[in-house]
C-alpha cells in the first residue's frame, strides 16, 4: 500500500470509530487525502458537515497579509470543503523557501496585519480564527 492508501484507510477507520475532529495542515501534505475521504463520507450521507470539526493551519511560507487568503483557499480546495472550523497559524515565523535541502530563510512580517486581513476578508467569514 502507498502512504496515501494507508492514510486514507486510517482516516476511514478513525471516522468509523467515531472520531469527529481532524487536525491537519498544509505542511503535513495530507489535506488532499483527508479531503477525498471527507468528501466520500459527506456525499454518501454517512456524515454531516456540522458533525465534524476540521482544523488546518496557515503555513509558515504564507504568514504575510497578501498570502493568507491564498493559503486558506488552497487548503479548502484540497480538503474539498467550503469552510474549516478552526484556522491556526502553524508557526509565528514567516519563512521563505529557498531550495530543497537548504534551510528556509526567515522574513519579517506584520502579525497584526495578518490578523486584520483575516477579520476583513470575505472568504474568512465562513470559519473562526
PDB file of C-alpha atoms in Angstrom:
ATOM      1  CA  UNK A   1       0.000   0.000   0.000  1.00  0.00           C
ATOM      2  CA  UNK A   2       1.136   3.541  -0.652  1.00  0.00           C
ATOM      3  CA  UNK A   3       1.357   6.175   2.074  1.00  0.00           C
ATOM      4  CA  UNK A   4      -1.769   7.804   0.634  1.00  0.00           C
ATOM      5  CA  UNK A   5      -3.657   4.498   0.738  1.00  0.00           C
ATOM      6  CA  UNK A   6      -2.553   3.962   4.339  1.00  0.00           C
ATOM      7  CA  UNK A   7      -3.648   7.466   5.302  1.00  0.00           C
ATOM      8  CA  UNK A   8      -6.975   7.017   3.545  1.00  0.00           C
ATOM      9  CA  UNK A   9      -7.546   3.766   5.459  1.00  0.00           C
ATOM     10  CA  UNK A  10      -6.542   5.433   8.743  1.00  0.00           C
ATOM     11  CA  UNK A  11      -8.949   8.348   8.241  1.00  0.00           C
ATOM     12  CA  UNK A  12     -11.722   5.919   7.273  1.00  0.00           C
ATOM     13  CA  UNK A  13     -11.044   3.859  10.420  1.00  0.00           C
ATOM     14  CA  UNK A  14     -10.997   6.977  12.599  1.00  0.00           C
ATOM     15  CA  UNK A  15     -14.357   8.141  11.242  1.00  0.00           C
ATOM     16  CA  UNK A  16     -15.835   4.634  11.584  1.00  0.00           C
ATOM     17  CA  UNK A  17     -14.653   4.573  15.214  1.00  0.00           C
ATOM     18  CA  UNK A  18     -16.322   7.897  15.905  1.00  0.00           C
ATOM     19  CA  UNK A  19     -13.569  10.478  15.647  1.00  0.00           C
ATOM     20  CA  UNK A  20     -15.114  13.836  14.793  1.00  0.00           C
ATOM     21  CA  UNK A  21     -12.124  16.187  14.943  1.00  0.00           C
ATOM     22  CA  UNK A  22      -9.474  16.165  12.252  1.00  0.00           C
ATOM     23  CA  UNK A  23      -6.376  18.297  12.736  1.00  0.00           C
ATOM     24  CA  UNK A  24      -4.312  18.774   9.603  1.00  0.00           C
ATOM     25  CA  UNK A  25      -2.045  21.338   7.960  1.00  0.00           C
ATOM     26  CA  UNK A  26      -0.665  22.259   4.579  1.00  0.00           C
ATOM     27  CA  UNK A  27       2.777  21.314   5.902  1.00  0.00           C
ATOM     28  CA  UNK A  28       1.650  17.717   6.521  1.00  0.00           C
ATOM     29  CA  UNK A  29       0.925  17.315   2.787  1.00  0.00           C
ATOM     30  CA  UNK A  30      -2.145  15.213   3.534  1.00  0.00           C
ATOM     31  CA  UNK A  31      -5.065  17.613   3.087  1.00  0.00           C
ATOM     32  CA  UNK A  32      -5.939  16.176  -0.334  1.00  0.00           C
ATOM     33  CA  UNK A  33      -6.233  12.629   1.036  1.00  0.00           C
ATOM     34  CA  UNK A  34      -8.282  13.766   4.026  1.00  0.00           C
ATOM     35  CA  UNK A  35     -10.455  15.755   1.628  1.00  0.00           C
ATOM     36  CA  UNK A  36     -11.041  12.678  -0.501  1.00  0.00           C
ATOM     37  CA  UNK A  37     -12.259  10.669   2.491  1.00  0.00           C
ATOM     38  CA  UNK A  38     -14.355  13.524   3.888  1.00  0.00           C
ATOM     39  CA  UNK A  39     -15.991  14.099   0.515  1.00  0.00           C
ATOM     40  CA  UNK A  40     -16.840  10.401   0.282  1.00  0.00           C
ATOM     41  CA  UNK A  41     -18.411  10.411   3.733  1.00  0.00           C
ATOM     42  CA  UNK A  42     -20.246  13.705   3.270  1.00  0.00           C
ATOM     43  CA  UNK A  43     -21.682  12.905  -0.166  1.00  0.00           C
ATOM     44  CA  UNK A  44     -22.766   9.413   0.903  1.00  0.00           C
ATOM     45  CA  UNK A  45     -24.664  10.813   3.885  1.00  0.00           C
ATOM     46  CA  UNK A  46     -22.560   8.870   6.404  1.00  0.00           C
ATOM     47  CA  UNK A  47     -21.513  12.203   7.917  1.00  0.00           C
ATOM     48  CA  UNK A  48     -22.983  15.694   8.102  1.00  0.00           C
ATOM     49  CA  UNK A  49     -20.617  18.644   7.839  1.00  0.00           C
ATOM     50  CA  UNK A  50     -21.884  20.143  11.079  1.00  0.00           C
ATOM     51  CA  UNK A  51     -20.985  16.913  12.900  1.00  0.00           C
ATOM     52  CA  UNK A  52     -17.248  17.130  12.254  1.00  0.00           C
ATOM     53  CA  UNK A  53     -14.686  19.714  13.381  1.00  0.00           C
ATOM     54  CA  UNK A  54     -11.850  20.409  10.952  1.00  0.00           C
ATOM     55  CA  UNK A  55      -8.695  22.290  11.918  1.00  0.00           C
ATOM     56  CA  UNK A  56      -5.973  23.292   9.489  1.00  0.00           C
ATOM     57  CA  UNK A  57      -3.128  25.748   9.645  1.00  0.00           C
ATOM     58  CA  UNK A  58      -1.625  28.736   7.866  1.00  0.00           C
ATOM     59  CA  UNK A  59       1.814  27.625   6.638  1.00  0.00           C
ATOM     60  CA  UNK A  60       4.965  29.498   7.631  1.00  0.00           C
ATOM     61  CA  UNK A  61       5.509  30.408   3.973  1.00  0.00           C
ATOM     62  CA  UNK A  62       2.220  32.373   3.929  1.00  0.00           C
ATOM     63  CA  UNK A  63       2.367  34.432   7.128  1.00  0.00           C
ATOM     64  CA  UNK A  64       2.028  37.658   5.200  1.00  0.00           C
ATOM     65  CA  UNK A  65      -1.119  39.771   4.692  1.00  0.00           C
ATOM     66  CA  UNK A  66      -1.019  39.239   0.904  1.00  0.00           C
ATOM     67  CA  UNK A  67      -0.757  35.440   1.152  1.00  0.00           C
ATOM     68  CA  UNK A  68      -3.178  34.385   3.885  1.00  0.00           C
ATOM     69  CA  UNK A  69      -6.313  34.158   1.757  1.00  0.00           C
ATOM     70  CA  UNK A  70      -4.493  32.193  -0.950  1.00  0.00           C
ATOM     71  CA  UNK A  71      -3.294  29.651   1.604  1.00  0.00           C
ATOM     72  CA  UNK A  72      -6.776  29.174   3.028  1.00  0.00           C
ATOM     73  CA  UNK A  73      -8.320  28.727  -0.415  1.00  0.00           C
ATOM     74  CA  UNK A  74      -5.678  26.114  -1.279  1.00  0.00           C
ATOM     75  CA  UNK A  75      -6.438  24.200   1.914  1.00  0.00           C
ATOM     76  CA  UNK A  76     -10.193  24.379   1.330  1.00  0.00           C
ATOM     77  CA  UNK A  77      -9.764  23.104  -2.219  1.00  0.00           C
ATOM     78  CA  UNK A  78      -7.618  20.175  -1.067  1.00  0.00           C
ATOM     79  CA  UNK A  79      -9.989  19.375   1.794  1.00  0.00           C
ATOM     80  CA  UNK A  80     -12.969  19.660  -0.583  1.00  0.00           C
ATOM     81  CA  UNK A  81     -14.750  21.847   1.967  1.00  0.00           C
ATOM     82  CA  UNK A  82     -16.444  25.248   1.967  1.00  0.00           C
ATOM     83  CA  UNK A  83     -15.019  26.128   5.376  1.00  0.00           C
ATOM     84  CA  UNK A  84     -12.864  24.902   8.229  1.00  0.00           C
ATOM     85  CA  UNK A  85     -13.886  25.202  11.850  1.00  0.00           C
ATOM     86  CA  UNK A  86     -10.535  26.433  13.107  1.00  0.00           C
ATOM     87  CA  UNK A  87      -7.669  28.013  11.173  1.00  0.00           C
ATOM     88  CA  UNK A  88      -4.453  28.339  13.144  1.00  0.00           C
ATOM     89  CA  UNK A  89      -1.104  29.961  12.461  1.00  0.00           C
ATOM     90  CA  UNK A  90       1.182  26.938  12.271  1.00  0.00           C
ATOM     91  CA  UNK A  91       4.194  28.904  13.454  1.00  0.00           C
ATOM     92  CA  UNK A  92       4.569  32.636  14.071  1.00  0.00           C
ATOM     93  CA  UNK A  93       7.696  32.769  11.915  1.00  0.00           C
ATOM     94  CA  UNK A  94       7.357  33.848   8.268  1.00  0.00           C
ATOM     95  CA  UNK A  95       9.767  31.769   6.194  1.00  0.00           C
ATOM     96  CA  UNK A  96      10.875  31.782   2.571  1.00  0.00           C
ATOM     97  CA  UNK A  97      11.531  28.502   0.769  1.00  0.00           C
ATOM     98  CA  UNK A  98      14.956  28.657  -0.878  1.00  0.00           C
ATOM     99  CA  UNK A  99      15.501  25.233  -2.411  1.00  0.00           C
ATOM    100  CA  UNK A 100      15.237  21.586  -1.453  1.00  0.00           C
ATOM    101  CA  UNK A 101      17.894  20.560   1.030  1.00  0.00           C
ATOM    102  CA  UNK A 102      18.587  24.103   2.193  1.00  0.00           C
ATOM    103  CA  UNK A 103      17.149  25.754   5.290  1.00  0.00           C
ATOM    104  CA  UNK A 104      14.306  28.191   4.809  1.00  0.00           C
ATOM    105  CA  UNK A 105      15.069  31.863   5.370  1.00  0.00           C
ATOM    106  CA  UNK A 106      13.150  33.868   7.989  1.00  0.00           C
ATOM    107  CA  UNK A 107      11.438  37.029   6.724  1.00  0.00           C
ATOM    108  CA  UNK A 108       9.910  39.990   8.544  1.00  0.00           C
ATOM    109  CA  UNK A 109       6.114  40.147   8.713  1.00  0.00           C
ATOM    110  CA  UNK A 110       3.415  42.178  10.378  1.00  0.00           C
ATOM    111  CA  UNK A 111       1.404  39.759  12.515  1.00  0.00           C
ATOM    112  CA  UNK A 112      -1.206  42.386  13.300  1.00  0.00           C
ATOM    113  CA  UNK A 113      -1.769  42.969   9.569  1.00  0.00           C
ATOM    114  CA  UNK A 114      -2.101  39.208   9.025  1.00  0.00           C
ATOM    115  CA  UNK A 115      -4.748  39.100  11.738  1.00  0.00           C
ATOM    116  CA  UNK A 116      -6.516  42.156  10.302  1.00  0.00           C
ATOM    117  CA  UNK A 117      -6.698  40.569   6.837  1.00  0.00           C
ATOM    118  CA  UNK A 118      -8.211  37.503   8.451  1.00  0.00           C
ATOM    119  CA  UNK A 119     -11.018  39.517  10.016  1.00  0.00           C
ATOM    120  CA  UNK A 120     -11.829  41.660   6.968  1.00  0.00           C
ATOM    121  CA  UNK A 121     -11.596  39.255   4.052  1.00  0.00           C
ATOM    122  CA  UNK A 122     -14.898  37.931   2.707  1.00  0.00           C
ATOM    123  CA  UNK A 123     -13.540  34.402   2.366  1.00  0.00           C
ATOM    124  CA  UNK A 124     -12.783  34.363   6.088  1.00  0.00           C
ATOM    125  CA  UNK A 125     -16.362  34.721   7.202  1.00  0.00           C
ATOM    126  CA  UNK A 126     -17.066  31.028   6.971  1.00  0.00           C
ATOM    127  CA  UNK A 127     -14.744  29.914   9.753  1.00  0.00           C
ATOM    128  CA  UNK A 128     -13.357  31.044  13.047  1.00  0.00           C
ATOM    129  CA  UNK A 129      -9.744  32.027  13.637  1.00  0.00           C
TER     130      UNK A 129
END
